[in-house]
Structures are given as C-alpha cells and as structure tokens.
Amino acid sequence: MSLDHYYLLGRSGLRVSRLALGTMNFGTGGFHAAYGRTEDEARPIFRSYLEAGGNFVDTADFYTAGESETILGALIAEAGARDRVVLTTKFTNSVDPGDPNAGGNGRKHMIRAVEASLRRLRTDYIDLFLLHTWDRVTPVEEVLRTFDDLTRAGKIRYAGLSDVPGWYAARAQTLAEAHALAPMVGLQLPYSLVDRTIELEHVAMGQSLGLGITAWSPLGGGFLTGKYRPADRGLAGEGRLGGNGTPGRSWTDREWRILATLEEVAGKLGVTMAQVALNWVATQPGIAAAIVGASSAAQLDANVAALGFELPAELRASLDEASSVPPPSVYQMFTPGYQGWLVSPGVKVGDKPAGYAPAVRNWTPGGDA
C-alpha cells in the first residue's frame, strides 16, 4: 500500500497525503521524552513514510523541547526531500520560562517562533504554519495580520489553526476573507471513534469556510489499538495508557463497547483494530488527513496499510452507532429529525441535488478512477 493519492488541503492548491506523519516522538528531550526516538531511530520511520509516497509531515517547536524540529530538519536535508515535503510546524507554547512574550499567540512571539523553527528545520520557508492552541487573550486580528506578513515575506506558504474553538476559527477565516489577508487552510483537532466532539461544529465549519481538518490522536491515545482491556482498576496492558490509565481519565462503558465493536469489524475484514480506526477517521466527512505517529518503520508501514481497504457501509454504520453520542443542548435542534419540523408536511428540502458537484480527480492516465 502506498500514499500516492493526494488531495487539496482546505480551500487551497496544496496537495497532501491522507495520512500525515506526526513527529512528536522525534527526540528524547522535554515533555515527550518518555517515548521519544533518537535521530537514528527516527530515520527509518521518516524514510519509510517518504518511500510510501507520503508528503505531509507535522511537528511543533514544543515537541521534545525543539529536538523534533532539529531531527526532522536533518532527516529532510539528508534525504534531499525539502521540495517534496509539505512541512508543518506549530507555535504557541512557551520556549523561555519567565518571559511573558516567549509564548502565546502575539506578534512578537509568532515572529520569534518562525525564525527559531526555520533555523532548527534548516529551511528558509515553512509550508504550513499553525497556531498551536488558542491562548484566549491575543486579538485574532493581530494573529491574522502576522500570518499575512509572514506569508508576504516568504517565511511561510500557508497558515492554519490547531486546537481552537469553532467560533474562533470561523471569525479568523471570515476576517481574513473580508480584509484580503492570507486565509487559513488547515485546522488540526483531536478526532477518533472515542472522541467525536468536533462533529458538533468544527467539521461543518471547516467544510463551509475552506479549512481542511487534520485529525490528531486518531487512535484515541493508543486505546483503539486493542492492546488495552478492562481490569479491576484502570487499564490492563502496557503503554502510555497502561496501569492506572491516563491521569484524570476514566474509560467508560461506552468506550469499551466501541472497542468491542472495533474488534468485531477488524475480525470480519482481516485487518488490525488500529487500521480500522485509522481508516474510519481518514475517510470521515471534512477530514483532510489523519496524523499518525510510529515507534518503528514496521509500525508506520502498518499504519499506511490502513488505507488499503474500504470500510463496507454496514460495518461503518456499526462503528458509527457504537461511537455515537446524543447531541447535547441546542445541537439537538440541528438534527434531521428536528429540522423536519421546519418545513411543511410532505415537502422535501435539501441543499443541492445528488451529483451537483461531482468529485474532481486528476489521476494519471491508467491510474485508479
């Protein structure tokens, strides 16, 4: 299986793979050190991703205290792959304790972060530069103006957001359009069978306003791999969720039911539970790509194989049903059942008829249709 089919990210001309390579574990420093990989250990993972045809690589200045960017920069240069790779990095987290302007989303820190990332990544431009997390205080206008200035200066090619409220992303995109500033093209958010929260607003917002969603933690922090099972207390199994489970997190009966359904579907298809979970995320509405990490080249290859099969409609429906959560509060009013009360009995109203906007696929002659 390869990643040689590419799609446009959001409302842009940027072609990206449906599986992005997450490099949060490249490096052994900082917050992510417990499961980090040295440069020599990261090299075969990165090379395997490129050899599979992947081109969408994700990092952040915060990962492994900057080591992720440093290692990634070295590996890209070593492979001579800078023009091929769609390089994504993120800013927001503090890089200098005690300095109030060394973190957050203000202009001073954004420019400082870009320059530092460019040095570590050994490049003179970043393909996709993301605000890592909403800081609640920086005016969105300041963020947009700085994104625009960095784009005009050639420091970045595209701008995007990560882990922000739906209203914030919508406001940012609307202001960018209204003032002819560089638009947001990507939105990075957590999404998996155990966490479908973004379906309440973010997915429809992204589809309407041209932000392609890249899903992080598509395996639910490893829970959906199937190596964890209920125990008297916490989780049984080894890994980051083993022992007493994730701090502050208790897995529910709903989530164990999801795991049981996932196991059943995987068995029917003859693939792994992780592959089914990845396939489900990567092929959901509004999702441009799923971010996958790997501790080895073999694990990366197994992740890539997740796109080598199609989920039959009845099995997808089983997963959807097991993982569904009733919409809360006002969101109940946006469901088909409630919306049916808004039109006259017997009248059918829709957005566009089937086939109104057929998919455009520019595959090579003789390639898959």
Short mmCIF file of C-alpha atoms in Angstrom, two decimals:
data_model
loop_
_atom_site.label_atom_id
_atom_site.label_comp_id
_atom_site.label_asym_id
_atom_site.label_seq_id
_atom_site.Cartn_x
_atom_site.Cartn_y
_atom_site.Cartn_z
CA MET A 1 0.00 0.00 0.00
CA SER A 2 1.22 3.50 -0.79
CA LEU A 3 0.22 7.09 -0.13
CA ASP A 4 0.35 8.17 -3.75
CA HIS A 5 -3.14 9.73 -3.83
CA TYR A 6 -3.12 13.38 -2.81
CA TYR A 7 -5.92 15.82 -2.11
CA LEU A 8 -6.16 19.58 -1.74
CA LEU A 9 -5.92 20.87 1.82
CA GLY A 10 -8.96 23.01 2.54
CA ARG A 11 -9.60 25.78 0.02
CA SER A 12 -6.05 25.80 -1.30
CA GLY A 13 -3.95 24.32 -4.06
CA LEU A 14 -1.72 22.44 -1.62
CA ARG A 15 -1.71 18.69 -2.29
CA VAL A 16 -1.26 16.50 0.78
CA SER A 17 -1.34 12.81 1.70
CA ARG A 18 -4.35 11.42 3.55
CA LEU A 19 -2.05 10.22 6.32
CA ALA A 20 0.33 12.79 7.78
CA LEU A 21 3.44 11.75 9.66
CA GLY A 22 3.43 13.02 13.22
CA THR A 23 6.91 13.54 14.67
CA MET A 24 6.09 14.36 18.28
CA ASN A 25 8.29 11.41 19.29
CA PHE A 26 11.33 12.52 17.27
CA GLY A 27 13.81 13.40 20.02
CA THR A 28 14.35 12.49 23.66
CA GLY A 29 14.03 15.81 25.44
CA GLY A 30 11.29 17.73 27.18
CA PHE A 31 7.73 16.71 27.88
CA HIS A 32 7.65 13.90 25.30
CA ALA A 33 10.92 12.24 26.31
CA ALA A 34 9.33 9.12 27.81
CA TYR A 35 8.53 7.66 24.39
CA GLY A 36 10.98 9.61 22.22
CA ARG A 37 13.23 8.32 19.47
CA THR A 38 16.79 9.33 18.67
CA GLU A 39 17.71 10.58 15.21
CA ASP A 40 18.98 7.12 14.25
CA GLU A 41 15.74 5.56 15.44
CA ALA A 42 13.61 8.19 13.71
CA ARG A 43 15.41 7.90 10.36
CA PRO A 44 13.84 4.59 9.19
CA ILE A 45 10.38 5.85 10.21
CA PHE A 46 10.81 9.01 8.15
CA ARG A 47 12.34 7.17 5.20
CA SER A 48 9.55 4.58 5.23
CA TYR A 49 6.95 7.36 5.08
CA LEU A 50 8.66 9.01 2.10
CA GLU A 51 9.09 5.69 0.31
CA ALA A 52 5.36 5.04 0.71
CA GLY A 53 4.69 8.31 -1.12
CA GLY A 54 3.78 10.37 1.93
CA ASN A 55 4.48 14.10 1.79
CA PHE A 56 2.64 15.66 4.78
CA VAL A 57 4.88 15.95 7.85
CA ASP A 58 3.84 17.51 11.15
CA THR A 59 5.92 18.85 14.04
CA ALA A 60 5.94 21.76 16.52
CA ASP A 61 8.56 23.88 18.26
CA PHE A 62 7.31 22.45 21.58
CA TYR A 63 7.85 18.79 20.72
CA THR A 64 10.78 17.23 22.60
CA ALA A 65 11.95 20.74 23.54
CA GLY A 66 12.77 21.59 19.91
CA GLU A 67 14.54 18.31 19.13
CA SER A 68 11.72 17.14 16.86
CA GLU A 69 12.29 20.08 14.52
CA THR A 70 16.06 19.66 14.68
CA ILE A 71 15.94 15.96 13.86
CA LEU A 72 13.32 16.44 11.18
CA GLY A 73 15.35 19.19 9.55
CA ALA A 74 18.39 16.93 9.47
CA LEU A 75 16.46 14.00 8.03
CA ILE A 76 14.81 16.11 5.31
CA ALA A 77 18.18 17.56 4.29
CA GLU A 78 19.79 14.13 4.34
CA ALA A 79 17.06 12.74 2.07
CA GLY A 80 17.14 15.80 -0.23
CA ALA A 81 13.38 15.96 0.18
CA ARG A 82 12.70 19.58 1.11
CA ASP A 83 10.79 20.47 -2.06
CA ARG A 84 8.73 17.28 -1.89
CA VAL A 85 7.75 17.52 1.79
CA VAL A 86 4.81 19.64 2.93
CA LEU A 87 6.40 20.75 6.18
CA THR A 88 4.06 21.74 9.01
CA THR A 89 5.07 23.22 12.34
CA LYS A 90 3.27 24.99 15.14
CA PHE A 91 3.84 27.75 17.70
CA THR A 92 2.22 28.92 20.97
CA ASN A 93 3.92 27.12 23.85
CA SER A 94 6.48 29.00 25.90
CA VAL A 95 10.11 28.48 24.93
CA ASP A 96 11.64 30.63 27.69
CA PRO A 97 10.20 30.36 31.22
CA GLY A 98 9.87 33.74 32.86
CA ASP A 99 9.50 35.70 29.61
CA PRO A 100 5.82 36.58 29.09
CA ASN A 101 6.41 37.18 25.37
CA ALA A 102 8.12 33.83 24.81
CA GLY A 103 4.77 32.08 24.49
CA GLY A 104 1.23 32.70 23.38
CA ASN A 105 -0.01 33.96 20.04
CA GLY A 106 1.15 37.57 19.98
CA ARG A 107 3.08 39.02 17.04
CA LYS A 108 6.36 39.21 18.95
CA HIS A 109 6.30 35.51 19.78
CA MET A 110 4.99 34.45 16.38
CA ILE A 111 7.91 36.06 14.57
CA ARG A 112 10.39 34.76 17.11
CA ALA A 113 8.91 31.26 16.75
CA VAL A 114 9.09 31.29 12.95
CA GLU A 115 12.73 32.33 12.92
CA ALA A 116 13.68 29.70 15.51
CA SER A 117 11.79 26.96 13.67
CA LEU A 118 13.40 27.88 10.36
CA ARG A 119 16.85 27.51 11.95
CA ARG A 120 16.07 24.15 13.52
CA LEU A 121 14.38 22.82 10.38
CA ARG A 122 17.25 24.00 8.14
CA THR A 123 14.94 25.68 5.67
CA ASP A 124 14.05 29.18 4.54
CA TYR A 125 10.28 28.62 4.46
CA ILE A 126 7.56 26.64 6.24
CA ASP A 127 4.80 25.17 4.10
CA LEU A 128 2.08 25.28 6.75
CA PHE A 129 2.44 27.33 9.93
CA LEU A 130 -0.16 26.68 12.62
CA LEU A 131 -1.24 28.47 15.75
CA HIS A 132 -0.91 25.55 18.19
CA THR A 133 -3.52 26.44 20.82
CA TRP A 134 -5.89 29.33 21.43
CA ASP A 135 -4.40 31.48 24.22
CA ARG A 136 -7.70 33.29 24.98
CA VAL A 137 -6.14 36.76 25.13
CA THR A 138 -4.38 37.69 21.86
CA PRO A 139 -6.65 39.59 19.45
CA VAL A 140 -7.41 37.43 16.45
CA GLU A 141 -6.75 40.44 14.19
CA GLU A 142 -3.13 40.50 15.39
CA VAL A 143 -2.68 36.82 14.62
CA LEU A 144 -4.13 37.24 11.14
CA ARG A 145 -2.05 40.28 10.29
CA THR A 146 1.12 38.48 11.38
CA PHE A 147 0.22 35.38 9.38
CA ASP A 148 -0.30 37.63 6.37
CA ASP A 149 3.00 39.46 6.87
CA LEU A 150 4.89 36.16 7.22
CA THR A 151 3.26 34.89 4.03
CA ARG A 152 4.14 38.03 2.10
CA ALA A 153 7.71 37.83 3.43
CA GLY A 154 8.03 34.27 2.12
CA LYS A 155 8.64 32.80 5.57
CA ILE A 156 5.51 30.65 5.33
CA ARG A 157 3.41 29.43 2.41
CA TYR A 158 0.11 28.75 4.19
CA ALA A 159 -1.44 29.49 7.59
CA GLY A 160 -3.71 27.45 9.81
CA LEU A 161 -5.00 26.78 13.30
CA SER A 162 -4.89 23.98 15.84
CA ASP A 163 -6.99 23.31 18.91
CA VAL A 164 -9.20 26.39 18.81
CA PRO A 165 -12.95 26.86 19.38
CA GLY A 166 -15.14 26.65 16.31
CA TRP A 167 -16.28 30.28 16.69
CA TYR A 168 -12.64 31.45 16.81
CA ALA A 169 -11.74 29.63 13.60
CA ALA A 170 -14.85 30.96 11.88
CA ARG A 171 -14.10 34.51 12.98
CA ALA A 172 -10.48 34.24 11.85
CA GLN A 173 -11.42 32.94 8.41
CA THR A 174 -14.19 35.49 7.92
CA LEU A 175 -11.92 38.39 8.85
CA ALA A 176 -9.18 37.08 6.56
CA GLU A 177 -11.62 36.92 3.66
CA ALA A 178 -13.12 40.33 4.40
CA HIS A 179 -9.72 42.06 4.55
CA ALA A 180 -7.93 40.08 1.80
CA LEU A 181 -5.45 38.55 4.26
CA ALA A 182 -3.82 35.15 3.94
CA PRO A 183 -6.63 32.64 4.61
CA MET A 184 -6.50 29.69 6.97
CA VAL A 185 -6.29 26.44 5.00
CA GLY A 186 -5.86 23.87 7.77
CA LEU A 187 -7.37 23.08 11.15
CA GLN A 188 -5.76 20.48 13.41
CA LEU A 189 -8.02 18.85 16.02
CA PRO A 190 -8.39 15.63 18.05
CA TYR A 191 -10.73 13.12 16.43
CA SER A 192 -11.31 9.41 16.82
CA LEU A 193 -14.04 6.86 17.43
CA VAL A 194 -13.84 7.66 21.14
CA ASP A 195 -13.83 11.44 20.66
CA ARG A 196 -16.21 12.78 18.01
CA THR A 197 -16.74 16.18 19.66
CA ILE A 198 -15.58 18.16 16.62
CA GLU A 199 -18.60 16.92 14.67
CA LEU A 200 -20.79 19.34 16.67
CA GLU A 201 -19.37 22.43 14.94
CA HIS A 202 -15.81 22.19 13.66
CA VAL A 203 -16.43 19.78 10.78
CA ALA A 204 -19.29 21.74 9.21
CA MET A 205 -17.40 24.99 9.82
CA GLY A 206 -14.32 23.63 8.06
CA GLN A 207 -16.35 22.38 5.12
CA SER A 208 -18.15 25.72 4.75
CA LEU A 209 -15.16 28.02 5.20
CA GLY A 210 -12.44 26.04 3.46
CA LEU A 211 -10.36 24.64 6.33
CA GLY A 212 -9.18 21.08 5.82
CA ILE A 213 -9.14 19.21 9.12
CA THR A 214 -6.15 17.08 10.07
CA ALA A 215 -7.05 14.74 12.89
CA TRP A 216 -4.61 14.10 15.72
CA SER A 217 -4.86 11.14 18.10
CA PRO A 218 -6.97 9.10 15.65
CA LEU A 219 -6.25 6.03 17.79
CA GLY A 220 -7.54 7.62 20.96
CA GLY A 221 -4.11 7.82 22.57
CA GLY A 222 -3.49 4.15 21.75
CA PHE A 223 -6.74 2.90 23.27
CA LEU A 224 -8.13 1.86 19.88
CA THR A 225 -5.16 -0.36 19.06
CA GLY A 226 -6.78 -3.07 21.17
CA LYS A 227 -3.82 -3.72 23.43
CA TYR A 228 -5.74 -2.44 26.46
CA ARG A 229 -8.54 -4.32 28.16
CA PRO A 230 -10.79 -3.62 31.16
CA ALA A 231 -9.29 -4.54 34.51
CA ASP A 232 -10.45 -4.18 38.07
CA ARG A 233 -8.83 -0.77 38.17
CA GLY A 234 -7.73 1.40 35.24
CA LEU A 235 -6.41 -0.38 32.17
CA ALA A 236 -4.63 -3.64 31.63
CA GLY A 237 -1.80 -3.60 29.14
CA GLU A 238 1.46 -1.85 28.52
CA GLY A 239 1.98 1.60 27.09
CA ARG A 240 1.16 5.20 27.87
CA LEU A 241 -2.39 4.27 28.94
CA GLY A 242 -1.45 1.17 30.91
CA GLY A 243 -1.52 0.61 34.65
CA ASN A 244 -3.75 3.17 36.27
CA GLY A 245 -4.79 4.72 32.96
CA THR A 246 -4.42 8.27 31.78
CA PRO A 247 -4.23 10.74 34.69
CA GLY A 248 -7.63 12.32 35.20
CA ARG A 249 -9.24 9.97 32.66
CA SER A 250 -11.61 7.10 33.38
CA TRP A 251 -12.66 4.94 30.45
CA THR A 252 -16.39 4.42 30.24
CA ASP A 253 -18.66 1.52 29.35
CA ARG A 254 -19.36 3.32 26.06
CA GLU A 255 -15.67 3.27 25.16
CA TRP A 256 -15.31 -0.41 25.99
CA ARG A 257 -18.34 -1.08 23.77
CA ILE A 258 -16.63 0.85 20.96
CA LEU A 259 -13.55 -1.31 21.41
CA ALA A 260 -15.63 -4.49 21.22
CA THR A 261 -17.33 -3.32 18.00
CA LEU A 262 -13.98 -2.27 16.55
CA GLU A 263 -12.55 -5.71 17.28
CA GLU A 264 -15.52 -7.36 15.60
CA VAL A 265 -15.21 -5.20 12.47
CA ALA A 266 -11.45 -5.79 12.27
CA GLY A 267 -12.01 -9.52 12.51
CA LYS A 268 -14.51 -9.50 9.65
CA LEU A 269 -12.09 -7.54 7.43
CA GLY A 270 -8.96 -9.45 8.43
CA VAL A 271 -7.07 -6.31 9.45
CA THR A 272 -5.98 -4.83 12.76
CA MET A 273 -8.14 -2.73 15.05
CA ALA A 274 -5.75 0.19 14.63
CA GLN A 275 -6.09 0.01 10.85
CA VAL A 276 -9.89 0.10 11.05
CA ALA A 277 -9.80 3.05 13.47
CA LEU A 278 -7.41 4.97 11.20
CA ASN A 279 -9.40 4.18 8.08
CA TRP A 280 -12.62 5.38 9.74
CA VAL A 281 -11.07 8.73 10.70
CA ALA A 282 -9.28 9.34 7.41
CA THR A 283 -12.46 8.75 5.40
CA GLN A 284 -14.88 10.75 7.54
CA PRO A 285 -16.57 13.90 6.12
CA GLY A 286 -14.44 17.03 6.38
CA ILE A 287 -11.25 15.20 7.29
CA ALA A 288 -8.31 16.04 5.04
CA ALA A 289 -5.77 13.77 6.74
CA ALA A 290 -5.16 11.73 9.86
CA ILE A 291 -1.89 12.26 11.73
CA VAL A 292 -0.10 9.01 12.55
CA GLY A 293 2.94 8.55 14.71
CA ALA A 294 5.10 5.45 14.86
CA SER A 295 7.75 3.97 17.10
CA SER A 296 9.26 1.96 14.23
CA ALA A 297 9.23 1.66 10.46
CA ALA A 298 7.18 -1.54 10.75
CA GLN A 299 4.50 0.26 12.73
CA LEU A 300 4.48 3.10 10.20
CA ASP A 301 4.01 0.59 7.36
CA ALA A 302 1.08 -0.97 9.24
CA ASN A 303 -0.49 2.48 9.60
CA VAL A 304 -0.08 3.20 5.90
CA ALA A 305 -1.83 -0.09 5.14
CA ALA A 306 -4.91 1.33 6.88
CA LEU A 307 -5.84 2.99 3.59
CA GLY A 308 -5.54 -0.26 1.66
CA PHE A 309 -9.14 -1.32 2.13
CA GLU A 310 -12.63 0.17 2.08
CA LEU A 311 -14.98 0.04 5.04
CA PRO A 312 -18.24 -1.54 3.86
CA ALA A 313 -21.26 0.64 4.57
CA GLU A 314 -22.78 -1.80 7.07
CA LEU A 315 -19.55 -2.06 9.09
CA ARG A 316 -19.10 1.71 9.09
CA ALA A 317 -22.65 2.00 10.33
CA SER A 318 -21.82 -0.37 13.19
CA LEU A 319 -18.86 1.79 14.19
CA ASP A 320 -20.92 4.95 13.87
CA GLU A 321 -23.65 3.55 16.07
CA ALA A 322 -21.28 2.25 18.74
CA SER A 323 -19.39 5.54 18.93
CA SER A 324 -22.32 7.94 18.60
CA VAL A 325 -23.19 10.37 21.36
CA PRO A 326 -26.60 12.09 21.51
CA PRO A 327 -26.15 15.77 20.60
CA PRO A 328 -26.34 17.95 23.73
CA SER A 329 -28.45 21.01 24.38
CA VAL A 330 -29.13 23.27 21.39
CA TYR A 331 -27.33 20.88 19.00
CA GLN A 332 -30.38 18.62 19.16
CA MET A 333 -32.17 21.23 17.08
CA PHE A 334 -29.79 20.75 14.18
CA THR A 335 -30.50 17.04 13.72
CA PRO A 336 -32.55 15.80 10.73
CA GLY A 337 -35.46 14.84 12.96
CA TYR A 338 -35.84 18.26 14.49
CA GLN A 339 -35.13 20.06 11.24
CA GLY A 340 -38.03 18.19 9.67
CA TRP A 341 -40.34 20.35 11.74
CA LEU A 342 -39.14 23.46 9.93
CA VAL A 343 -40.79 22.61 6.61
CA SER A 344 -44.34 21.84 5.61
CA PRO A 345 -45.50 18.21 5.92
CA GLY A 346 -44.75 16.23 2.79
CA VAL A 347 -42.22 18.76 1.47
CA LYS A 348 -38.62 17.65 0.98
CA VAL A 349 -35.90 20.31 1.14
CA GLY A 350 -32.21 19.79 0.53
CA ASP A 351 -29.11 21.82 -0.22
CA LYS A 352 -28.17 20.54 -3.68
CA PRO A 353 -29.31 17.53 -5.74
CA ALA A 354 -27.10 14.46 -5.99
CA GLY A 355 -24.30 14.94 -8.50
CA TYR A 356 -24.49 18.74 -8.34
CA ALA A 357 -20.75 18.94 -7.62
CA PRO A 358 -19.08 15.67 -8.60
CA ALA A 359 -15.61 14.96 -7.27
CA VAL A 360 -12.72 16.07 -9.48
CA ARG A 361 -9.84 13.62 -9.57
CA ASN A 362 -6.85 14.27 -11.74
CA TRP A 363 -5.29 10.84 -11.56
CA THR A 364 -2.67 9.93 -14.13
CA PRO A 365 -3.82 8.08 -17.29
CA GLY A 366 -4.40 4.45 -16.41
CA GLY A 367 -4.48 5.18 -12.69
CA ASP A 368 -7.29 4.43 -10.31
CA ALA A 369 -10.53 6.23 -11.11
#
